[in-house]
mmCIF file of C-alpha atoms in Angstrom:
data_model
loop_
_atom_site.group_PDB
_atom_site.id
_atom_site.type_symbol
_atom_site.label_atom_id
_atom_site.label_comp_id
_atom_site.label_asym_id
_atom_site.label_seq_id
_atom_site.Cartn_x
_atom_site.Cartn_y
_atom_site.Cartn_z
ATOM 1 C CA UNK A 374 0.286 6.120 17.812
ATOM 2 C CA UNK A 375 3.010 7.222 15.699
ATOM 3 C CA UNK A 376 1.941 7.518 12.065
ATOM 4 C CA UNK A 377 5.386 5.473 10.629
ATOM 5 C CA UNK A 378 4.577 2.840 13.579
ATOM 6 C CA UNK A 379 1.325 2.197 12.132
ATOM 7 C CA UNK A 380 2.482 1.861 8.546
ATOM 8 C CA UNK A 381 5.016 -1.092 9.942
ATOM 9 C CA UNK A 382 1.974 -2.140 12.070
ATOM 10 C CA UNK A 383 0.214 -2.095 8.386
ATOM 11 C CA UNK A 384 2.768 -3.675 6.736
ATOM 12 C CA UNK A 385 3.409 -6.285 9.346
ATOM 13 C CA UNK A 386 -0.081 -7.557 9.537
ATOM 14 C CA UNK A 387 -0.187 -7.396 5.841
ATOM 15 C CA UNK A 388 2.308 -9.629 5.221
ATOM 16 C CA UNK A 389 0.814 -12.138 8.119
ATOM 17 C CA UNK A 390 -2.198 -12.536 6.346
ATOM 18 C CA UNK A 391 -1.011 -13.387 3.294
ATOM 19 C CA UNK A 392 1.585 -15.466 4.834
ATOM 20 C CA UNK A 393 -0.922 -17.248 6.584
ATOM 21 C CA UNK A 394 -3.143 -17.711 3.744
ATOM 22 C CA UNK A 395 0.021 -18.762 1.989
ATOM 23 C CA UNK A 396 -0.607 -22.239 3.248
ATOM 24 C CA UNK A 397 -3.778 -22.778 2.700
ATOM 25 C CA UNK A 398 -5.738 -21.025 0.065
ATOM 26 C CA UNK A 399 -3.206 -21.886 -2.972
ATOM 27 C CA UNK A 400 -3.439 -25.584 -1.540
ATOM 28 C CA UNK A 401 -6.993 -26.214 -0.991
ATOM 29 C CA UNK A 402 -7.220 -26.640 -4.816
ATOM 30 C CA UNK A 403 -4.626 -29.241 -5.429
ATOM 31 C CA UNK A 404 -5.805 -31.387 -2.152
ATOM 32 C CA UNK A 405 -9.086 -31.517 -3.307
ATOM 33 C CA UNK A 406 -7.647 -33.071 -6.600
ATOM 34 C CA UNK A 407 -5.401 -35.104 -5.070
ATOM 35 C CA UNK A 408 -8.429 -36.749 -3.315
ATOM 36 C CA UNK A 409 -10.124 -37.596 -6.613
ATOM 37 C CA UNK A 410 -12.663 -34.417 -7.216
ATOM 38 C CA UNK A 411 -13.598 -33.611 -10.579
ATOM 39 C CA UNK A 412 -12.374 -30.778 -12.551
ATOM 40 C CA UNK A 413 -16.253 -29.960 -12.441
ATOM 41 C CA UNK A 414 -16.839 -30.602 -8.615
ATOM 42 C CA UNK A 415 -13.501 -28.780 -8.362
ATOM 43 C CA UNK A 416 -15.134 -25.603 -9.948
ATOM 44 C CA UNK A 417 -18.575 -25.926 -8.301
ATOM 45 C CA UNK A 418 -16.636 -25.266 -5.106
ATOM 46 C CA UNK A 419 -14.845 -22.754 -6.516
ATOM 47 C CA UNK A 420 -17.803 -21.409 -7.430
ATOM 48 C CA UNK A 421 -20.101 -21.874 -4.018
ATOM 49 C CA UNK A 422 -17.360 -19.993 -2.365
ATOM 50 C CA UNK A 423 -17.444 -17.368 -4.156
ATOM 51 C CA UNK A 424 -21.038 -16.816 -4.234
ATOM 52 C CA UNK A 425 -20.600 -16.710 -0.305
ATOM 53 C CA UNK A 426 -17.531 -14.326 -0.522
ATOM 54 C CA UNK A 427 -19.608 -12.007 -2.878
ATOM 55 C CA UNK A 428 -21.950 -12.139 -0.232
ATOM 56 C CA UNK A 429 -19.619 -11.579 1.845
ATOM 57 C CA UNK A 430 -18.376 -8.452 0.558
ATOM 58 C CA UNK A 431 -21.977 -6.692 0.816
ATOM 59 C CA UNK A 432 -22.356 -7.907 4.289
ATOM 60 C CA UNK A 433 -19.277 -6.938 6.244
ATOM 61 C CA UNK A 434 -18.528 -3.907 4.136
ATOM 62 C CA UNK A 435 -22.027 -2.401 4.646
ATOM 63 C CA UNK A 436 -21.280 -3.312 8.556
ATOM 64 C CA UNK A 437 -17.850 -1.598 8.864
ATOM 65 C CA UNK A 438 -19.094 1.578 6.836
ATOM 66 C CA UNK A 439 -22.656 1.854 8.741
ATOM 67 C CA UNK A 440 -20.443 0.729 12.218
ATOM 68 C CA UNK A 441 -17.370 2.603 11.550
ATOM 69 C CA UNK A 442 -15.984 -0.311 13.459
ATOM 70 C CA UNK A 443 -13.793 -1.788 10.285
ATOM 71 C CA UNK A 444 -10.982 -3.130 12.670
ATOM 72 C CA UNK A 445 -13.537 -5.095 14.875
ATOM 73 C CA UNK A 446 -15.230 -6.686 11.318
ATOM 74 C CA UNK A 447 -11.820 -7.502 10.562
ATOM 75 C CA UNK A 448 -11.392 -9.865 13.615
ATOM 76 C CA UNK A 449 -14.097 -11.099 13.556
ATOM 77 C CA UNK A 450 -14.411 -12.236 9.833
ATOM 78 C CA UNK A 451 -10.261 -13.793 10.965
ATOM 79 C CA UNK A 452 -11.780 -15.527 13.991
ATOM 80 C CA UNK A 453 -14.102 -17.502 11.722
ATOM 81 C CA UNK A 454 -12.190 -17.542 9.069
ATOM 82 C CA UNK A 455 -9.445 -19.830 11.321
ATOM 83 C CA UNK A 456 -12.881 -21.499 12.988
ATOM 84 C CA UNK A 457 -14.260 -22.740 9.400
ATOM 85 C CA UNK A 458 -10.459 -23.815 7.951
ATOM 86 C CA UNK A 459 -10.279 -26.250 11.338
ATOM 87 C CA UNK A 460 -13.768 -27.520 9.736
ATOM 88 C CA UNK A 461 -12.467 -28.284 6.425
ATOM 89 C CA UNK A 462 -9.734 -30.293 7.617
ATOM 90 C CA UNK A 463 -12.873 -33.086 9.101
ATOM 91 C CA UNK A 464 -15.015 -31.432 5.919
ATOM 92 C CA UNK A 465 -12.244 -32.382 3.063
ATOM 93 C CA UNK A 466 -12.904 -36.016 2.556
ATOM 94 C CA UNK A 467 -16.922 -36.491 2.616
ATOM 95 C CA UNK A 468 -18.715 -34.112 -0.689
ATOM 96 C CA UNK A 469 -21.141 -32.190 0.831
ATOM 97 C CA UNK A 470 -19.769 -30.990 4.188
ATOM 98 C CA UNK A 471 -16.813 -29.624 1.683
ATOM 99 C CA UNK A 472 -18.965 -27.932 -0.199
ATOM 100 C CA UNK A 473 -20.548 -26.289 2.814
ATOM 101 C CA UNK A 474 -17.478 -25.811 4.635
ATOM 102 C CA UNK A 475 -15.797 -24.389 2.035
ATOM 103 C CA UNK A 476 -18.876 -22.149 1.224
ATOM 104 C CA UNK A 477 -18.556 -20.560 4.700
ATOM 105 C CA UNK A 478 -14.124 -20.385 4.184
ATOM 106 C CA UNK A 479 -15.001 -18.162 1.374
ATOM 107 C CA UNK A 480 -17.648 -15.727 3.362
ATOM 108 C CA UNK A 481 -14.445 -14.955 5.323
ATOM 109 C CA UNK A 482 -12.054 -14.737 3.567
ATOM 110 C CA UNK A 483 -12.661 -12.846 0.131
ATOM 111 C CA UNK A 484 -14.123 -10.245 2.010
ATOM 112 C CA UNK A 485 -10.671 -9.740 4.689
ATOM 113 C CA UNK A 486 -7.984 -7.723 1.728
ATOM 114 C CA UNK A 487 -10.678 -5.564 1.404
ATOM 115 C CA UNK A 488 -11.799 -5.216 4.934
ATOM 116 C CA UNK A 489 -7.868 -4.243 5.642
ATOM 117 C CA UNK A 490 -7.356 -1.376 2.265
ATOM 118 C CA UNK A 491 -10.622 -0.381 3.963
ATOM 119 C CA UNK A 492 -8.609 0.225 7.421
ATOM 120 C CA UNK A 493 -5.415 1.315 6.367
ATOM 121 C CA UNK A 494 -7.189 3.768 3.907
ATOM 122 C CA UNK A 495 -9.875 5.255 6.770
ATOM 123 C CA UNK A 496 -7.047 5.396 9.239
ATOM 124 C CA UNK A 497 -6.183 9.258 10.264
ATOM 125 C CA UNK A 498 -3.176 10.923 10.244
ATOM 126 C CA UNK A 499 -2.429 7.894 7.038
ATOM 127 C CA UNK A 500 -0.724 9.153 3.976
ATOM 128 C CA UNK A 501 -2.481 7.121 1.512
ATOM 129 C CA UNK A 502 0.430 7.324 -1.487
ATOM 130 C CA UNK A 503 2.673 4.375 0.688
ATOM 131 C CA UNK A 504 -0.489 1.570 0.069
ATOM 132 C CA UNK A 505 1.665 0.207 -2.570
ATOM 133 C CA UNK A 506 4.582 -0.431 0.074
ATOM 134 C CA UNK A 507 2.295 -1.975 3.226
ATOM 135 C CA UNK A 508 0.324 -3.687 -0.010
ATOM 136 C CA UNK A 509 4.026 -4.891 -0.554
ATOM 137 C CA UNK A 510 4.234 -6.250 2.898
ATOM 138 C CA UNK A 511 1.208 -8.668 1.561
ATOM 139 C CA UNK A 512 3.758 -10.167 -1.360
ATOM 140 C CA UNK A 513 6.288 -10.833 0.662
ATOM 141 C CA UNK A 514 4.562 -13.121 3.003
ATOM 142 C CA UNK A 515 3.333 -15.355 0.614
ATOM 143 C CA UNK A 516 6.443 -15.481 -1.535
ATOM 144 C CA UNK A 517 8.511 -16.424 1.596
ATOM 145 C CA UNK A 518 5.019 -19.042 2.649
ATOM 146 C CA UNK A 519 4.860 -20.059 -1.320
ATOM 147 C CA UNK A 520 8.568 -20.815 -2.039
ATOM 148 C CA UNK A 521 9.509 -23.684 0.527
ATOM 149 C CA UNK A 522 5.574 -24.842 1.822
ATOM 150 C CA UNK A 523 4.747 -26.352 -1.863
ATOM 151 C CA UNK A 524 8.153 -29.144 -0.619
ATOM 152 C CA UNK A 525 6.493 -29.166 2.975
ATOM 153 C CA UNK A 526 3.601 -30.378 1.028
ATOM 154 C CA UNK A 527 4.702 -32.645 -1.099
ATOM 155 C CA UNK A 528 7.110 -34.440 2.166
ATOM 156 C CA UNK A 529 4.232 -34.492 4.786
ATOM 157 C CA UNK A 530 1.076 -34.416 3.102
ATOM 158 C CA UNK A 531 -1.735 -31.929 2.085
ATOM 159 C CA UNK A 532 -3.213 -32.347 6.528
ATOM 160 C CA UNK A 533 -0.360 -30.095 6.838
ATOM 161 C CA UNK A 534 -2.421 -26.906 5.340
ATOM 162 C CA UNK A 535 -4.665 -26.969 8.248
ATOM 163 C CA UNK A 536 -2.567 -26.851 10.603
ATOM 164 C CA UNK A 537 -0.011 -24.533 9.381
ATOM 165 C CA UNK A 538 -2.851 -22.073 7.965
ATOM 166 C CA UNK A 539 -4.684 -22.036 11.945
ATOM 167 C CA UNK A 540 -0.972 -21.434 13.546
ATOM 168 C CA UNK A 541 0.335 -18.717 11.373
ATOM 169 C CA UNK A 542 -3.120 -17.429 11.348
ATOM 170 C CA UNK A 543 -3.601 -16.647 15.023
ATOM 171 C CA UNK A 544 -0.398 -14.876 14.597
ATOM 172 C CA UNK A 545 -1.967 -13.143 12.344
ATOM 173 C CA UNK A 546 -5.180 -12.483 14.669
ATOM 174 C CA UNK A 547 -3.034 -10.961 17.771
ATOM 175 C CA UNK A 548 -0.972 -8.691 15.342
ATOM 176 C CA UNK A 549 -4.280 -7.120 14.271
ATOM 177 C CA UNK A 550 -5.928 -7.009 18.211
ATOM 178 C CA UNK A 551 -2.879 -4.969 19.004
ATOM 179 C CA UNK A 552 -3.245 -2.123 16.310
ATOM 180 C CA UNK A 553 -4.722 0.325 17.594
ATOM 181 C CA UNK A 554 -5.525 3.404 15.237
ATOM 182 C CA UNK A 555 -7.862 6.534 14.801
ATOM 183 C CA UNK A 556 -10.770 6.084 12.039
ATOM 184 C CA UNK A 557 -10.794 9.061 9.394
ATOM 185 C CA UNK A 558 -14.900 11.071 10.523
ATOM 186 C CA UNK A 559 -17.170 12.366 7.855
ATOM 187 C CA UNK A 560 -18.846 15.678 8.895
ATOM 188 C CA UNK A 561 -22.725 13.721 10.420
ATOM 189 C CA UNK A 562 -25.190 13.383 7.217
ATOM 190 C CA UNK A 563 -28.784 11.781 6.789
ATOM 191 C CA UNK A 564 -27.857 10.632 4.070
ATOM 192 C CA UNK A 565 -28.036 6.945 4.121
ATOM 193 C CA UNK A 566 -26.070 4.869 2.301
ATOM 194 C CA UNK A 567 -26.828 3.281 -0.853
ATOM 195 C CA UNK A 568 -24.934 1.286 -2.977
ATOM 196 C CA UNK A 569 -26.521 2.375 -6.122
ATOM 197 C CA UNK A 570 -24.753 5.604 -5.151
ATOM 198 C CA UNK A 571 -21.828 3.915 -6.444
ATOM 199 C CA UNK A 572 -23.152 1.784 -9.494
ATOM 200 C CA UNK A 573 -24.375 5.494 -11.372
ATOM 201 C CA UNK A 574 -20.556 6.514 -11.022
ATOM 202 C CA UNK A 575 -19.495 5.395 -14.596
ATOM 203 C CA UNK A 576 -15.857 5.758 -13.871
ATOM 204 C CA UNK A 577 -16.742 3.744 -11.373
ATOM 205 C CA UNK A 578 -18.535 1.309 -13.035
ATOM 206 C CA UNK A 579 -15.983 1.427 -16.436
ATOM 207 C CA UNK A 580 -12.596 0.663 -14.232
ATOM 208 C CA UNK A 581 -14.958 -2.236 -12.846
ATOM 209 C CA UNK A 582 -16.462 -3.894 -16.408
ATOM 210 C CA UNK A 583 -12.416 -4.002 -17.124
ATOM 211 C CA UNK A 584 -11.514 -5.441 -13.947
ATOM 212 C CA UNK A 585 -13.728 -7.993 -14.658
ATOM 213 C CA UNK A 586 -12.284 -9.271 -18.018
ATOM 214 C CA UNK A 587 -8.933 -9.198 -16.317
ATOM 215 C CA UNK A 588 -9.116 -11.600 -13.919
ATOM 216 C CA UNK A 589 -11.702 -13.780 -14.967
ATOM 217 C CA UNK A 590 -7.668 -14.442 -17.051
ATOM 218 C CA UNK A 591 -5.793 -14.154 -13.795
ATOM 219 C CA UNK A 592 -8.432 -16.375 -11.648
ATOM 220 C CA UNK A 593 -8.832 -19.041 -14.523
ATOM 221 C CA UNK A 594 -4.766 -19.746 -14.585
ATOM 222 C CA UNK A 595 -4.731 -19.235 -10.237
ATOM 223 C CA UNK A 596 -7.627 -21.979 -9.702
ATOM 224 C CA UNK A 597 -7.123 -24.200 -12.235
ATOM 225 C CA UNK A 598 -2.936 -24.126 -11.856
ATOM 226 C CA UNK A 599 -2.830 -27.625 -10.701
ATOM 227 C CA UNK A 600 -4.370 -29.050 -14.160
ATOM 228 C CA UNK A 601 -1.801 -26.614 -16.104
ATOM 229 C CA UNK A 602 1.332 -27.611 -14.303
ATOM 230 C CA UNK A 603 0.942 -31.436 -15.086
ATOM 231 C CA UNK A 604 -0.313 -31.135 -18.446
ATOM 232 C CA UNK A 605 3.529 -30.348 -18.482
ATOM 233 C CA UNK A 606 4.434 -32.360 -16.369
ATOM 234 C CA UNK A 607 4.252 -30.189 -12.720
ATOM 235 C CA UNK A 608 3.325 -30.941 -9.592
ATOM 236 C CA UNK A 609 2.251 -29.205 -6.086
ATOM 237 C CA UNK A 610 5.899 -27.947 -5.184
ATOM 238 C CA UNK A 611 5.999 -26.531 -8.665
ATOM 239 C CA UNK A 612 2.786 -24.378 -8.262
ATOM 240 C CA UNK A 613 3.787 -23.146 -5.215
ATOM 241 C CA UNK A 614 7.530 -22.005 -6.789
ATOM 242 C CA UNK A 615 5.101 -20.078 -9.143
ATOM 243 C CA UNK A 616 3.848 -18.334 -6.967
ATOM 244 C CA UNK A 617 6.340 -17.221 -5.370
ATOM 245 C CA UNK A 618 7.957 -15.544 -8.690
ATOM 246 C CA UNK A 619 4.772 -13.858 -8.669
ATOM 247 C CA UNK A 620 4.943 -12.946 -5.444
ATOM 248 C CA UNK A 621 8.161 -11.576 -5.297
ATOM 249 C CA UNK A 622 7.869 -9.567 -8.247
ATOM 250 C CA UNK A 623 5.046 -8.115 -7.191
ATOM 251 C CA UNK A 624 7.391 -6.191 -4.041
ATOM 252 C CA UNK A 625 9.355 -4.761 -6.402
ATOM 253 C CA UNK A 626 5.671 -3.438 -8.477
ATOM 254 C CA UNK A 627 4.301 -2.225 -5.156
ATOM 255 C CA UNK A 628 7.738 -0.810 -3.917
ATOM 256 C CA UNK A 629 7.323 1.682 -6.871
ATOM 257 C CA UNK A 630 4.001 1.895 -7.615
ATOM 258 C CA UNK A 631 3.782 4.992 -6.155
ATOM 259 C CA UNK A 632 6.109 6.417 -8.728
ATOM 260 C CA UNK A 633 4.249 5.081 -11.271
ATOM 261 C CA UNK A 634 1.043 6.194 -10.378
ATOM 262 C CA UNK A 635 2.481 10.082 -9.642
ATOM 263 C CA UNK A 636 3.950 10.128 -13.078
ATOM 264 C CA UNK A 637 1.338 7.812 -15.859
ATOM 265 C CA UNK A 638 -2.432 8.514 -15.237
ATOM 266 C CA UNK A 639 -4.382 5.414 -14.768
ATOM 267 C CA UNK A 640 -6.121 4.198 -17.416
ATOM 268 C CA UNK A 641 -2.604 4.051 -19.286
ATOM 269 C CA UNK A 642 -1.608 2.251 -16.210
ATOM 270 C CA UNK A 643 -4.558 -0.567 -16.691
ATOM 271 C CA UNK A 644 -3.565 -0.681 -20.425
ATOM 272 C CA UNK A 645 -0.549 -1.635 -19.678
ATOM 273 C CA UNK A 646 -1.926 -3.812 -17.376
ATOM 274 C CA UNK A 647 -4.510 -5.733 -19.892
ATOM 275 C CA UNK A 648 -0.878 -6.210 -22.123
ATOM 276 C CA UNK A 649 1.296 -8.137 -20.070
ATOM 277 C CA UNK A 650 -1.621 -9.663 -18.636
ATOM 278 C CA UNK A 651 -2.391 -10.906 -22.022
ATOM 279 C CA UNK A 652 1.245 -12.253 -23.114
ATOM 280 C CA UNK A 653 1.386 -13.494 -20.171
ATOM 281 C CA UNK A 654 -2.085 -16.052 -21.165
ATOM 282 C CA UNK A 655 -0.463 -16.217 -24.528
ATOM 283 C CA UNK A 656 3.038 -17.389 -22.791
ATOM 284 C CA UNK A 657 1.578 -19.824 -20.945
ATOM 285 C CA UNK A 658 -0.161 -21.430 -23.581
ATOM 286 C CA UNK A 659 2.587 -21.859 -25.296
ATOM 287 C CA UNK A 660 5.299 -23.000 -22.559
ATOM 288 C CA UNK A 661 6.121 -26.961 -22.278
ATOM 289 C CA UNK A 662 7.512 -27.187 -19.188
ATOM 290 C CA UNK A 663 7.075 -26.122 -15.172
ATOM 291 C CA UNK A 664 10.232 -23.989 -16.178
ATOM 292 C CA UNK A 665 9.008 -21.828 -18.430
ATOM 293 C CA UNK A 666 5.492 -21.295 -17.000
ATOM 294 C CA UNK A 667 6.891 -20.411 -13.764
ATOM 295 C CA UNK A 668 8.793 -17.894 -15.454
ATOM 296 C CA UNK A 669 5.470 -16.385 -17.004
ATOM 297 C CA UNK A 670 4.512 -15.802 -13.295
ATOM 298 C CA UNK A 671 6.993 -13.157 -13.119
ATOM 299 C CA UNK A 672 4.459 -11.496 -15.672
ATOM 300 C CA UNK A 673 1.292 -12.119 -13.583
ATOM 301 C CA UNK A 674 2.994 -10.408 -10.566
ATOM 302 C CA UNK A 675 3.812 -6.924 -12.375
ATOM 303 C CA UNK A 676 0.592 -6.523 -13.391
ATOM 304 C CA UNK A 677 -1.274 -7.503 -10.544
ATOM 305 C CA UNK A 678 0.572 -5.560 -8.753
ATOM 306 C CA UNK A 679 0.507 -2.031 -11.136
ATOM 307 C CA UNK A 680 -3.554 -2.781 -11.286
ATOM 308 C CA UNK A 681 -4.385 -3.449 -7.432
ATOM 309 C CA UNK A 682 -2.015 -0.702 -6.556
ATOM 310 C CA UNK A 683 -3.281 1.944 -9.039
ATOM 311 C CA UNK A 684 -6.605 0.409 -8.598
ATOM 312 C CA UNK A 685 -7.019 1.128 -4.898
ATOM 313 C CA UNK A 686 -6.413 4.419 -4.946
ATOM 314 C CA UNK A 687 -7.848 4.881 -7.748
ATOM 315 C CA UNK A 688 -11.956 3.870 -5.946
ATOM 316 C CA UNK A 689 -10.242 6.303 -2.867
ATOM 317 C CA UNK A 690 -10.322 8.876 -5.040
ATOM 318 C CA UNK A 691 -13.729 8.702 -6.769
ATOM 319 C CA UNK A 692 -15.246 7.356 -3.679
ATOM 320 C CA UNK A 693 -16.841 9.313 -0.305
ATOM 321 C CA UNK A 694 -14.713 7.559 2.735
ATOM 322 C CA UNK A 695 -18.235 6.727 3.934
ATOM 323 C CA UNK A 696 -18.833 4.600 1.246
ATOM 324 C CA UNK A 697 -14.608 3.262 1.240
ATOM 325 C CA UNK A 698 -15.352 0.452 2.387
ATOM 326 C CA UNK A 699 -18.641 -0.214 0.083
ATOM 327 C CA UNK A 700 -16.781 0.382 -2.766
ATOM 328 C CA UNK A 701 -13.572 -1.378 -2.178
ATOM 329 C CA UNK A 702 -15.625 -5.174 -1.086
ATOM 330 C CA UNK A 703 -17.561 -4.666 -4.435
ATOM 331 C CA UNK A 704 -14.911 -3.849 -6.248
ATOM 332 C CA UNK A 705 -13.131 -6.730 -4.839
ATOM 333 C CA UNK A 706 -16.605 -8.868 -5.148
ATOM 334 C CA UNK A 707 -16.816 -8.235 -9.204
ATOM 335 C CA UNK A 708 -13.211 -8.364 -9.481
ATOM 336 C CA UNK A 709 -11.827 -11.729 -7.453
ATOM 337 C CA UNK A 710 -15.848 -12.705 -6.894
ATOM 338 C CA UNK A 711 -17.559 -12.483 -10.428
ATOM 339 C CA UNK A 712 -15.291 -13.109 -12.298
ATOM 340 C CA UNK A 713 -14.151 -16.102 -10.446
ATOM 341 C CA UNK A 714 -17.192 -17.546 -10.666
ATOM 342 C CA UNK A 715 -16.845 -17.322 -14.459
ATOM 343 C CA UNK A 716 -13.434 -18.751 -14.294
ATOM 344 C CA UNK A 717 -14.385 -21.595 -12.307
ATOM 345 C CA UNK A 718 -17.534 -22.038 -15.172
ATOM 346 C CA UNK A 719 -15.280 -22.466 -18.387
ATOM 347 C CA UNK A 720 -11.987 -24.430 -16.298
ATOM 348 C CA UNK A 721 -14.731 -27.135 -15.175
ATOM 349 C CA UNK A 722 -16.806 -27.301 -18.050
ATOM 350 C CA UNK A 723 -13.487 -26.436 -21.121
ATOM 351 C CA UNK A 724 -10.934 -28.964 -18.790
ATOM 352 C CA UNK A 725 -13.237 -31.302 -18.268
ATOM 353 C CA UNK A 726 -15.439 -32.188 -21.685
ATOM 354 C CA UNK A 727 -12.856 -30.467 -24.241
ATOM 355 C CA UNK A 728 -8.866 -30.165 -22.718
ATOM 356 C CA UNK A 729 -6.877 -28.057 -21.898
ATOM 357 C CA UNK A 730 -6.034 -26.608 -24.880
ATOM 358 C CA UNK A 731 -9.597 -25.412 -25.043
ATOM 359 C CA UNK A 732 -9.509 -23.845 -21.614
ATOM 360 C CA UNK A 733 -6.467 -21.755 -23.083
ATOM 361 C CA UNK A 734 -7.853 -20.858 -26.396
ATOM 362 C CA UNK A 735 -10.821 -18.668 -24.148
ATOM 363 C CA UNK A 736 -8.606 -17.205 -21.391
ATOM 364 C CA UNK A 737 -6.593 -16.097 -24.218
ATOM 365 C CA UNK A 738 -9.795 -14.012 -25.372
ATOM 366 C CA UNK A 739 -11.114 -12.840 -23.102
ATOM 367 C CA UNK A 740 -7.805 -11.769 -22.012
ATOM 368 C CA UNK A 741 -7.683 -9.697 -25.506
ATOM 369 C CA UNK A 742 -11.003 -8.329 -25.166
ATOM 370 C CA UNK A 743 -10.173 -7.102 -22.022
ATOM 371 C CA UNK A 744 -6.881 -5.273 -23.604
ATOM 372 C CA UNK A 745 -9.406 -3.574 -26.431
ATOM 373 C CA UNK A 746 -11.900 -2.779 -23.900
ATOM 374 C CA UNK A 747 -9.416 -0.750 -22.231
ATOM 375 C CA UNK A 748 -7.869 0.786 -25.227
ATOM 376 C CA UNK A 749 -11.191 2.042 -26.127
ATOM 377 C CA UNK A 750 -11.220 3.606 -22.677
ATOM 378 C CA UNK A 751 -7.971 5.267 -22.457
ATOM 379 C CA UNK A 752 -9.096 6.877 -26.614
ATOM 380 C CA UNK A 753 -12.304 7.830 -24.806
ATOM 381 C CA UNK A 754 -10.188 9.583 -22.600
ATOM 382 C CA UNK A 755 -7.979 11.334 -24.190
ATOM 383 C CA UNK A 756 -10.754 12.542 -26.697
ATOM 384 C CA UNK A 757 -13.298 14.478 -23.504
ATOM 385 C CA UNK A 758 -9.210 16.255 -22.460
ATOM 386 C CA UNK A 759 -9.021 17.091 -25.836
ATOM 387 C CA UNK A 760 -12.380 19.086 -26.458
ATOM 388 C CA UNK A 761 -11.316 20.400 -23.156
ATOM 389 C CA UNK A 762 -8.558 21.950 -24.111
ATOM 390 C CA UNK A 763 -8.326 25.388 -25.954
#
């Protein structure tokens, strides 16, 4: 298949992956809150789902690296996710079945994006610098769905999220199945795939710490959006509009990411993202209307797209191809997994026992720590390069 056609196919797959997830992933927390579950129980559900998701990252990433069958691992995980979402429709009103099904959903959902990224970045003949353009398809799909789907949820009820996901994810599975690619082959080596070889990489570990701090605030806001908006008179529809604003902004960020990355060093980009994230959380803290909160999503979109496009390519740069899936899934496990666990623990505890104001205080503090941390890394890198200059 022609390289340009493969690029188009991957852009469509990214579009469908997040278009479909916009029907379920953005609204299931609001659904659980509507059913009467407390923020602590919802937090427990998110934590267990994320723990299983992190496990899924490692398991499916390892299988992909060992078999070099990333496409088929992706297809298998997506098929299971469709089945588990159907199961959620039956289990949502019963605590223990709901938690069990959500844990299974986490196991297969969390690895999907990193598996798709690995599939894209290991495809023979595909220019990896075009990743930002293809990833923009995901933001566009998420934006289109969330822009109007919140209104559908308000009008027809939360049960619609299950039906909509199964239908749209079915189209995604078919599209991915019929996309044929050749994977880059590494020279044969007897060296086994050890995760510890990644953990010894100082640059890799440093950026993982930063990404975890950064995304504690990101996942904290996303996981408890329903409480944030209800606190200022909003509802599920406002959640969808806010997500759409963020996603439309991401499109611009991903499209221009290639030019930005070629001109600005990764650590400088990460510092800019750290400042944007801190500003976004602060402005969200002082927002008093749904409109003001929605507008802060623009900063989220800018920061997220710049970080993700830079982060993915940075990981590729410092990781051997034979460890690519493991490196991407570990990074995703830390960025979206461990961060979500910490954010959920903080949110469930703080919101129930101390109120939304204390939740904001902690999110602002962590965002500030992330900014200081990446600033120190940037200064250290500057000193190293200066010492090497004659």
